[in-house]
């Protein structure tokens, strides 16, 4: 039940520029994350040998999924890549799991309502599941910083996985090029592949 104090606090915060800016920033950050989950799934699925997985990644249905459904599909892609190239994906998988907790906080901010907490003596946001988070502008700013930290940690671990995949490619090409009965045409091809792999630059972590 809404009290006069709840109404007053809600009106004050909704008129506070910093509060509105940080809520808007949170919304845009998650839009960016959702877009990255889809694009990463589609690009990384190209490394898979699973044709069904590639078809699912290319389907418009992927875009229509909820954020954690997109996350779960991307996890499937990493599992398949890790299996095929014999690389470790545990850390990137753990970071993707952490998105669930951050999304709960995001949902409370975006879909919750503002109340005054007598127990904590401060405004909070409450969602339909009863979860609450502090509602001062700085609290939403802190959440945005947490989202940005997650984003950077995810891409750092993605680079680790991709570096392992590149190492697997290099190892295969080197073993193939050293085969004593390799056809001359394949020898030239492996030399070209090795040169391209050696020239490949390490990608940078994309910034939101």
mmCIF file of N, CA and C in Angstrom, residues 48-162:
data_model
loop_
_atom_site.group_PDB
_atom_site.id
_atom_site.type_symbol
_atom_site.label_atom_id
_atom_site.label_comp_id
_atom_site.label_asym_id
_atom_site.label_seq_id
_atom_site.Cartn_x
_atom_site.Cartn_y
_atom_site.Cartn_z
ATOM 1 N N UNK A 48 31.765 -23.311 -35.116
ATOM 2 C CA UNK A 48 31.217 -24.617 -34.745
ATOM 3 C C UNK A 48 31.083 -25.524 -35.957
ATOM 4 N N UNK A 49 31.070 -26.809 -35.700
ATOM 5 C CA UNK A 49 30.789 -27.798 -36.744
ATOM 6 C C UNK A 49 29.344 -28.277 -36.668
ATOM 7 N N UNK A 50 28.592 -27.724 -35.748
ATOM 8 C CA UNK A 50 27.197 -28.102 -35.545
ATOM 9 C C UNK A 50 26.313 -27.243 -36.444
ATOM 10 N N UNK A 51 25.805 -27.827 -37.523
ATOM 11 C CA UNK A 51 25.011 -27.071 -38.487
ATOM 12 C C UNK A 51 23.695 -26.582 -37.878
ATOM 13 N N UNK A 52 23.114 -27.386 -37.007
ATOM 14 C CA UNK A 52 21.872 -26.980 -36.356
ATOM 15 C C UNK A 52 22.104 -25.747 -35.484
ATOM 16 N N UNK A 53 23.231 -25.721 -34.793
ATOM 17 C CA UNK A 53 23.560 -24.577 -33.954
ATOM 18 C C UNK A 53 23.745 -23.317 -34.807
ATOM 19 N N UNK A 54 24.374 -23.478 -35.953
ATOM 20 C CA UNK A 54 24.559 -22.344 -36.862
ATOM 21 C C UNK A 54 23.219 -21.816 -37.355
ATOM 22 N N UNK A 55 22.308 -22.724 -37.676
ATOM 23 C CA UNK A 55 20.985 -22.312 -38.139
ATOM 24 C C UNK A 55 20.238 -21.556 -37.045
ATOM 25 N N UNK A 56 20.321 -22.041 -35.815
ATOM 26 C CA UNK A 56 19.655 -21.358 -34.700
ATOM 27 C C UNK A 56 20.258 -19.974 -34.467
ATOM 28 N N UNK A 57 21.574 -19.862 -34.625
ATOM 29 C CA UNK A 57 22.234 -18.571 -34.417
ATOM 30 C C UNK A 57 21.812 -17.554 -35.468
ATOM 31 N N UNK A 58 21.562 -18.017 -36.674
ATOM 32 C CA UNK A 58 21.180 -17.120 -37.765
ATOM 33 C C UNK A 58 19.690 -16.790 -37.766
ATOM 34 N N UNK A 59 18.919 -17.509 -36.980
ATOM 35 C CA UNK A 59 17.467 -17.328 -36.991
ATOM 36 C C UNK A 59 17.043 -16.013 -36.331
ATOM 37 N N UNK A 60 15.997 -15.341 -36.875
ATOM 38 C CA UNK A 60 15.459 -14.128 -36.229
ATOM 39 C C UNK A 60 14.934 -14.399 -34.821
ATOM 40 N N UNK A 61 14.627 -15.658 -34.525
ATOM 41 C CA UNK A 61 14.100 -16.006 -33.192
ATOM 42 C C UNK A 61 15.094 -15.667 -32.091
ATOM 43 N N UNK A 62 16.390 -15.670 -32.406
ATOM 44 C CA UNK A 62 17.405 -15.368 -31.394
ATOM 45 C C UNK A 62 17.241 -13.942 -30.869
ATOM 46 N N UNK A 63 16.943 -13.026 -31.756
ATOM 47 C CA UNK A 63 16.781 -11.620 -31.358
ATOM 48 C C UNK A 63 15.573 -11.449 -30.443
ATOM 49 N N UNK A 64 14.554 -12.277 -30.644
ATOM 50 C CA UNK A 64 13.304 -12.141 -29.902
ATOM 51 C C UNK A 64 13.358 -12.773 -28.511
ATOM 52 N N UNK A 65 14.423 -13.487 -28.215
ATOM 53 C CA UNK A 65 14.550 -14.119 -26.899
ATOM 54 C C UNK A 65 14.762 -13.072 -25.808
ATOM 55 N N UNK A 66 14.466 -13.445 -24.571
ATOM 56 C CA UNK A 66 14.793 -12.600 -23.430
ATOM 57 C C UNK A 66 16.298 -12.622 -23.209
ATOM 58 N N UNK A 67 16.766 -11.646 -22.432
ATOM 59 C CA UNK A 67 18.212 -11.480 -22.288
ATOM 60 C C UNK A 67 18.898 -12.740 -21.759
ATOM 61 N N UNK A 68 18.314 -13.413 -20.774
ATOM 62 C CA UNK A 68 18.973 -14.604 -20.226
ATOM 63 C C UNK A 68 18.836 -15.804 -21.154
ATOM 64 N N UNK A 69 17.815 -15.811 -21.998
ATOM 65 C CA UNK A 69 17.710 -16.856 -23.018
ATOM 66 C C UNK A 69 18.813 -16.672 -24.067
ATOM 67 N N UNK A 70 19.085 -15.423 -24.412
ATOM 68 C CA UNK A 70 20.193 -15.141 -25.331
ATOM 69 C C UNK A 70 21.510 -15.554 -24.690
ATOM 70 N N UNK A 71 21.656 -15.237 -23.404
ATOM 71 C CA UNK A 71 22.859 -15.635 -22.667
ATOM 72 C C UNK A 71 23.040 -17.149 -22.692
ATOM 73 N N UNK A 72 21.954 -17.882 -22.462
ATOM 74 C CA UNK A 72 22.031 -19.342 -22.420
ATOM 75 C C UNK A 72 22.382 -19.922 -23.792
ATOM 76 N N UNK A 73 21.872 -19.305 -24.852
ATOM 77 C CA UNK A 73 22.231 -19.779 -26.194
ATOM 78 C C UNK A 73 23.715 -19.549 -26.456
ATOM 79 N N UNK A 74 24.219 -18.380 -26.060
ATOM 80 C CA UNK A 74 25.642 -18.094 -26.235
ATOM 81 C C UNK A 74 26.490 -19.092 -25.451
ATOM 82 N N UNK A 75 26.033 -19.484 -24.269
ATOM 83 C CA UNK A 75 26.756 -20.492 -23.493
ATOM 84 C C UNK A 75 26.833 -21.809 -24.266
ATOM 85 N N UNK A 76 25.758 -22.175 -24.948
ATOM 86 C CA UNK A 76 25.769 -23.389 -25.782
ATOM 87 C C UNK A 76 26.832 -23.293 -26.864
ATOM 88 N N UNK A 77 26.959 -22.112 -27.458
ATOM 89 C CA UNK A 77 27.963 -21.911 -28.503
ATOM 90 C C UNK A 77 29.367 -22.105 -27.928
ATOM 91 N N UNK A 78 29.617 -21.532 -26.760
ATOM 92 C CA UNK A 78 30.935 -21.690 -26.136
ATOM 93 C C UNK A 78 31.223 -23.152 -25.792
ATOM 94 N N UNK A 79 30.218 -23.856 -25.309
ATOM 95 C CA UNK A 79 30.397 -25.272 -24.977
ATOM 96 C C UNK A 79 30.812 -26.055 -26.222
ATOM 97 N N UNK A 80 30.156 -25.769 -27.348
ATOM 98 C CA UNK A 80 30.466 -26.494 -28.580
ATOM 99 C C UNK A 80 31.868 -26.154 -29.081
ATOM 100 N N UNK A 81 32.227 -24.874 -29.024
ATOM 101 C CA UNK A 81 33.570 -24.458 -29.441
ATOM 102 C C UNK A 81 34.629 -25.122 -28.550
ATOM 103 N N UNK A 82 34.386 -25.100 -27.239
ATOM 104 C CA UNK A 82 35.344 -25.685 -26.293
ATOM 105 C C UNK A 82 35.530 -27.173 -26.553
ATOM 106 N N UNK A 83 34.432 -27.863 -26.856
ATOM 107 C CA UNK A 83 34.513 -29.297 -27.135
ATOM 108 C C UNK A 83 35.284 -29.562 -28.420
ATOM 109 N N UNK A 84 34.979 -28.802 -29.467
ATOM 110 C CA UNK A 84 35.577 -29.064 -30.780
ATOM 111 C C UNK A 84 37.062 -28.734 -30.814
ATOM 112 N N UNK A 85 37.454 -27.630 -30.161
ATOM 113 C CA UNK A 85 38.846 -27.187 -30.219
ATOM 114 C C UNK A 85 39.641 -27.579 -28.970
ATOM 115 N N UNK A 86 38.977 -28.279 -28.049
ATOM 116 C CA UNK A 86 39.635 -28.737 -26.821
ATOM 117 C C UNK A 86 40.236 -27.566 -26.044
ATOM 118 N N UNK A 87 39.403 -26.537 -25.811
ATOM 119 C CA UNK A 87 39.843 -25.379 -25.043
ATOM 120 C C UNK A 87 38.959 -25.233 -23.805
ATOM 121 N N UNK A 88 39.459 -24.483 -22.847
ATOM 122 C CA UNK A 88 38.762 -24.290 -21.571
ATOM 123 C C UNK A 88 37.831 -23.078 -21.672
ATOM 124 N N UNK A 89 36.559 -23.267 -21.340
ATOM 125 C CA UNK A 89 35.594 -22.162 -21.389
ATOM 126 C C UNK A 89 34.982 -21.901 -20.010
ATOM 127 N N UNK A 90 35.553 -22.485 -18.959
ATOM 128 C CA UNK A 90 34.932 -22.420 -17.632
ATOM 129 C C UNK A 90 34.802 -20.996 -17.115
ATOM 130 N N UNK A 91 35.847 -20.189 -17.312
ATOM 131 C CA UNK A 91 35.795 -18.827 -16.757
ATOM 132 C C UNK A 91 34.785 -17.949 -17.485
ATOM 133 N N UNK A 92 34.736 -18.056 -18.810
ATOM 134 C CA UNK A 92 33.744 -17.259 -19.540
ATOM 135 C C UNK A 92 32.336 -17.745 -19.212
ATOM 136 N N UNK A 93 32.181 -19.034 -18.977
ATOM 137 C CA UNK A 93 30.886 -19.579 -18.587
ATOM 138 C C UNK A 93 30.461 -19.039 -17.225
ATOM 139 N N UNK A 94 31.410 -18.962 -16.297
ATOM 140 C CA UNK A 94 31.101 -18.442 -14.965
ATOM 141 C C UNK A 94 30.688 -16.972 -15.024
ATOM 142 N N UNK A 95 31.361 -16.195 -15.863
ATOM 143 C CA UNK A 95 31.014 -14.782 -16.000
ATOM 144 C C UNK A 95 29.640 -14.622 -16.642
ATOM 145 N N UNK A 96 29.330 -15.440 -17.625
ATOM 146 C CA UNK A 96 28.000 -15.375 -18.230
ATOM 147 C C UNK A 96 26.922 -15.730 -17.209
ATOM 148 N N UNK A 97 27.228 -16.643 -16.302
ATOM 149 C CA UNK A 97 26.270 -16.968 -15.231
ATOM 150 C C UNK A 97 26.009 -15.765 -14.323
ATOM 151 N N UNK A 98 27.031 -14.948 -14.111
ATOM 152 C CA UNK A 98 26.889 -13.780 -13.243
ATOM 153 C C UNK A 98 25.918 -12.752 -13.816
ATOM 154 N N UNK A 99 25.691 -12.813 -15.114
ATOM 155 C CA UNK A 99 24.751 -11.869 -15.728
ATOM 156 C C UNK A 99 23.352 -12.025 -15.143
ATOM 157 N N UNK A 100 23.021 -13.228 -14.670
ATOM 158 C CA UNK A 100 21.704 -13.454 -14.082
ATOM 159 C C UNK A 100 21.466 -12.585 -12.864
ATOM 160 N N UNK A 101 22.469 -12.477 -11.979
ATOM 161 C CA UNK A 101 22.322 -11.654 -10.779
ATOM 162 C C UNK A 101 22.222 -10.173 -11.124
ATOM 163 N N UNK A 102 23.023 -9.734 -12.085
ATOM 164 C CA UNK A 102 22.981 -8.328 -12.488
ATOM 165 C C UNK A 102 21.638 -8.011 -13.146
ATOM 166 N N UNK A 103 21.118 -8.961 -13.905
ATOM 167 C CA UNK A 103 19.842 -8.730 -14.569
ATOM 168 C C UNK A 103 18.703 -8.593 -13.558
ATOM 169 N N UNK A 104 18.787 -9.319 -12.442
ATOM 170 C CA UNK A 104 17.768 -9.175 -11.395
ATOM 171 C C UNK A 104 17.739 -7.749 -10.859
ATOM 172 N N UNK A 105 18.921 -7.182 -10.643
ATOM 173 C CA UNK A 105 19.005 -5.800 -10.159
ATOM 174 C C UNK A 105 18.478 -4.833 -11.211
ATOM 175 N N UNK A 106 18.834 -5.064 -12.461
ATOM 176 C CA UNK A 106 18.355 -4.222 -13.554
ATOM 177 C C UNK A 106 16.842 -4.256 -13.647
ATOM 178 N N UNK A 107 16.269 -5.448 -13.488
ATOM 179 C CA UNK A 107 14.817 -5.596 -13.581
ATOM 180 C C UNK A 107 14.108 -4.842 -12.461
ATOM 181 N N UNK A 108 14.712 -4.842 -11.271
ATOM 182 C CA UNK A 108 14.115 -4.116 -10.146
ATOM 183 C C UNK A 108 14.098 -2.615 -10.416
ATOM 184 N N UNK A 109 15.175 -2.097 -11.017
ATOM 185 C CA UNK A 109 15.241 -0.662 -11.323
ATOM 186 C C UNK A 109 14.244 -0.296 -12.415
ATOM 187 N N UNK A 110 14.234 -1.080 -13.479
ATOM 188 C CA UNK A 110 13.435 -0.719 -14.648
ATOM 189 C C UNK A 110 11.947 -0.991 -14.438
ATOM 190 N N UNK A 111 11.615 -2.078 -13.722
ATOM 191 C CA UNK A 111 10.210 -2.477 -13.578
ATOM 192 C C UNK A 111 9.665 -2.290 -12.162
ATOM 193 N N UNK A 112 10.499 -1.798 -11.261
ATOM 194 C CA UNK A 112 10.051 -1.646 -9.879
ATOM 195 C C UNK A 112 9.396 -0.302 -9.614
ATOM 196 N N UNK A 113 8.991 -0.099 -8.367
ATOM 197 C CA UNK A 113 8.407 1.173 -7.959
ATOM 198 C C UNK A 113 9.139 1.658 -6.722
ATOM 199 N N UNK A 114 9.057 2.949 -6.476
ATOM 200 C CA UNK A 114 9.844 3.583 -5.419
ATOM 201 C C UNK A 114 9.058 3.635 -4.117
ATOM 202 N N UNK A 115 9.732 3.246 -3.031
ATOM 203 C CA UNK A 115 9.140 3.282 -1.698
ATOM 204 C C UNK A 115 10.157 3.862 -0.714
ATOM 205 N N UNK A 116 9.641 4.368 0.403
ATOM 206 C CA UNK A 116 10.511 4.802 1.491
ATOM 207 C C UNK A 116 10.641 3.669 2.492
ATOM 208 N N UNK A 117 11.883 3.256 2.759
ATOM 209 C CA UNK A 117 12.128 2.165 3.694
ATOM 210 C C UNK A 117 12.327 2.735 5.095
ATOM 211 N N UNK A 118 11.385 2.450 5.991
ATOM 212 C CA UNK A 118 11.524 2.886 7.378
ATOM 213 C C UNK A 118 12.684 2.169 8.064
ATOM 214 N N UNK A 119 12.885 0.907 7.689
ATOM 215 C CA UNK A 119 13.956 0.131 8.314
ATOM 216 C C UNK A 119 15.332 0.694 7.966
ATOM 217 N N UNK A 120 15.523 1.064 6.676
ATOM 218 C CA UNK A 120 16.827 1.543 6.226
ATOM 219 C C UNK A 120 16.932 3.064 6.208
ATOM 220 N N UNK A 121 15.796 3.734 6.390
ATOM 221 C CA UNK A 121 15.758 5.193 6.368
ATOM 222 C C UNK A 121 16.288 5.757 5.044
ATOM 223 N N UNK A 122 15.840 5.153 3.959
ATOM 224 C CA UNK A 122 16.231 5.630 2.634
ATOM 225 C C UNK A 122 15.262 5.083 1.591
ATOM 226 N N UNK A 123 15.220 5.708 0.422
ATOM 227 C CA UNK A 123 14.337 5.210 -0.630
ATOM 228 C C UNK A 123 14.880 3.910 -1.233
ATOM 229 N N UNK A 124 13.968 3.030 -1.600
ATOM 230 C CA UNK A 124 14.335 1.773 -2.261
ATOM 231 C C UNK A 124 13.415 1.559 -3.451
ATOM 232 N N UNK A 125 13.873 0.710 -4.371
ATOM 233 C CA UNK A 125 13.025 0.264 -5.473
ATOM 234 C C UNK A 125 12.633 -1.182 -5.217
ATOM 235 N N UNK A 126 11.362 -1.476 -5.395
ATOM 236 C CA UNK A 126 10.806 -2.804 -5.114
ATOM 237 C C UNK A 126 10.190 -3.352 -6.383
ATOM 238 N N UNK A 127 10.473 -4.628 -6.706
ATOM 239 C CA UNK A 127 9.834 -5.226 -7.876
ATOM 240 C C UNK A 127 8.712 -6.171 -7.449
ATOM 241 N N UNK A 128 8.080 -6.777 -8.423
ATOM 242 C CA UNK A 128 6.915 -7.623 -8.151
ATOM 243 C C UNK A 128 7.270 -8.878 -7.372
ATOM 244 N N UNK A 129 8.555 -9.225 -7.300
ATOM 245 C CA UNK A 129 8.989 -10.407 -6.559
ATOM 246 C C UNK A 129 9.459 -10.054 -5.147
ATOM 247 N N UNK A 130 9.340 -8.775 -4.800
ATOM 248 C CA UNK A 130 9.717 -8.347 -3.465
ATOM 249 C C UNK A 130 11.182 -8.003 -3.298
ATOM 250 N N UNK A 131 11.967 -8.089 -4.363
ATOM 251 C CA UNK A 131 13.384 -7.721 -4.258
ATOM 252 C C UNK A 131 13.503 -6.210 -4.192
ATOM 253 N N UNK A 132 14.373 -5.723 -3.337
ATOM 254 C CA UNK A 132 14.575 -4.282 -3.194
ATOM 255 C C UNK A 132 16.041 -3.927 -3.389
ATOM 256 N N UNK A 133 16.262 -2.730 -3.904
ATOM 257 C CA UNK A 133 17.613 -2.179 -3.984
ATOM 258 C C UNK A 133 17.535 -0.701 -3.633
ATOM 259 N N UNK A 134 18.616 -0.118 -3.086
ATOM 260 C CA UNK A 134 18.607 1.306 -2.757
ATOM 261 C C UNK A 134 18.346 2.157 -3.998
ATOM 262 N N UNK A 135 17.697 3.310 -3.800
ATOM 263 C CA UNK A 135 17.240 4.094 -4.946
ATOM 264 C C UNK A 135 17.889 5.467 -5.075
ATOM 265 N N UNK A 136 18.890 5.781 -4.243
ATOM 266 C CA UNK A 136 19.568 7.053 -4.437
ATOM 267 C C UNK A 136 20.279 7.051 -5.785
ATOM 268 N N UNK A 137 20.441 8.206 -6.434
ATOM 269 C CA UNK A 137 21.156 8.241 -7.717
ATOM 270 C C UNK A 137 22.503 7.532 -7.677
ATOM 271 N N UNK A 138 23.243 7.706 -6.574
ATOM 272 C CA UNK A 138 24.549 7.037 -6.478
ATOM 273 C C UNK A 138 24.413 5.523 -6.496
ATOM 274 N N UNK A 139 23.312 5.009 -5.931
ATOM 275 C CA UNK A 139 23.117 3.563 -5.921
ATOM 276 C C UNK A 139 22.921 3.021 -7.334
ATOM 277 N N UNK A 140 22.169 3.761 -8.147
ATOM 278 C CA UNK A 140 21.981 3.339 -9.539
ATOM 279 C C UNK A 140 23.288 3.495 -10.305
ATOM 280 N N UNK A 141 24.045 4.560 -9.998
ATOM 281 C CA UNK A 141 25.364 4.737 -10.613
ATOM 282 C C UNK A 141 26.270 3.559 -10.270
ATOM 283 N N UNK A 142 26.269 3.122 -9.018
ATOM 284 C CA UNK A 142 27.093 1.973 -8.608
ATOM 285 C C UNK A 142 26.694 0.713 -9.376
ATOM 286 N N UNK A 143 25.393 0.552 -9.607
ATOM 287 C CA UNK A 143 24.931 -0.600 -10.383
ATOM 288 C C UNK A 143 25.449 -0.515 -11.814
ATOM 289 N N UNK A 144 25.423 0.684 -12.389
ATOM 290 C CA UNK A 144 25.944 0.845 -13.742
ATOM 291 C C UNK A 144 27.435 0.520 -13.814
ATOM 292 N N UNK A 145 28.173 0.898 -12.790
ATOM 293 C CA UNK A 145 29.594 0.560 -12.757
ATOM 294 C C UNK A 145 29.795 -0.947 -12.669
ATOM 295 N N UNK A 146 28.906 -1.617 -11.941
ATOM 296 C CA UNK A 146 28.961 -3.077 -11.839
ATOM 297 C C UNK A 146 28.678 -3.725 -13.204
ATOM 298 N N UNK A 147 27.725 -3.162 -13.931
ATOM 299 C CA UNK A 147 27.402 -3.672 -15.268
ATOM 300 C C UNK A 147 28.597 -3.488 -16.201
ATOM 301 N N UNK A 148 29.227 -2.319 -16.148
ATOM 302 C CA UNK A 148 30.398 -2.064 -16.993
ATOM 303 C C UNK A 148 31.551 -2.999 -16.642
ATOM 304 N N UNK A 149 31.737 -3.267 -15.359
ATOM 305 C CA UNK A 149 32.800 -4.189 -14.934
ATOM 306 C C UNK A 149 32.512 -5.598 -15.458
ATOM 307 N N UNK A 150 31.239 -5.999 -15.421
ATOM 308 C CA UNK A 150 30.875 -7.313 -15.962
ATOM 309 C C UNK A 150 31.175 -7.378 -17.455
ATOM 310 N N UNK A 151 30.801 -6.327 -18.164
ATOM 311 C CA UNK A 151 30.990 -6.267 -19.621
ATOM 312 C C UNK A 151 32.469 -6.443 -19.977
ATOM 313 N N UNK A 152 33.320 -5.721 -19.272
ATOM 314 C CA UNK A 152 34.756 -5.807 -19.557
ATOM 315 C C UNK A 152 35.309 -7.182 -19.186
ATOM 316 N N UNK A 153 34.886 -7.717 -18.051
ATOM 317 C CA UNK A 153 35.368 -9.041 -17.635
ATOM 318 C C UNK A 153 34.955 -10.115 -18.635
ATOM 319 N N UNK A 154 33.732 -10.008 -19.145
ATOM 320 C CA UNK A 154 33.263 -10.982 -20.130
ATOM 321 C C UNK A 154 34.143 -10.968 -21.376
ATOM 322 N N UNK A 155 34.408 -9.784 -21.913
ATOM 323 C CA UNK A 155 35.188 -9.730 -23.147
ATOM 324 C C UNK A 155 36.651 -10.080 -22.930
ATOM 325 N N UNK A 156 37.176 -9.815 -21.759
ATOM 326 C CA UNK A 156 38.541 -10.256 -21.474
ATOM 327 C C UNK A 156 38.626 -11.778 -21.502
ATOM 328 N N UNK A 157 37.625 -12.445 -20.928
ATOM 329 C CA UNK A 157 37.629 -13.916 -20.937
ATOM 330 C C UNK A 157 37.319 -14.465 -22.323
ATOM 331 N N UNK A 158 36.505 -13.740 -23.079
ATOM 332 C CA UNK A 158 36.258 -14.173 -24.459
ATOM 333 C C UNK A 158 37.559 -14.164 -25.258
ATOM 334 N N UNK A 159 38.379 -13.140 -25.054
ATOM 335 C CA UNK A 159 39.667 -13.070 -25.753
ATOM 336 C C UNK A 159 40.569 -14.239 -25.362
ATOM 337 N N UNK A 160 40.488 -14.658 -24.103
ATOM 338 C CA UNK A 160 41.279 -15.813 -23.665
ATOM 339 C C UNK A 160 40.844 -17.066 -24.433
ATOM 340 N N UNK A 161 39.534 -17.257 -24.555
ATOM 341 C CA UNK A 161 39.027 -18.423 -25.285
ATOM 342 C C UNK A 161 39.446 -18.359 -26.747
ATOM 343 N N UNK A 162 39.305 -17.165 -27.370
ATOM 344 C CA UNK A 162 39.653 -17.034 -28.781
ATOM 345 C C UNK A 162 41.151 -17.221 -29.009
#
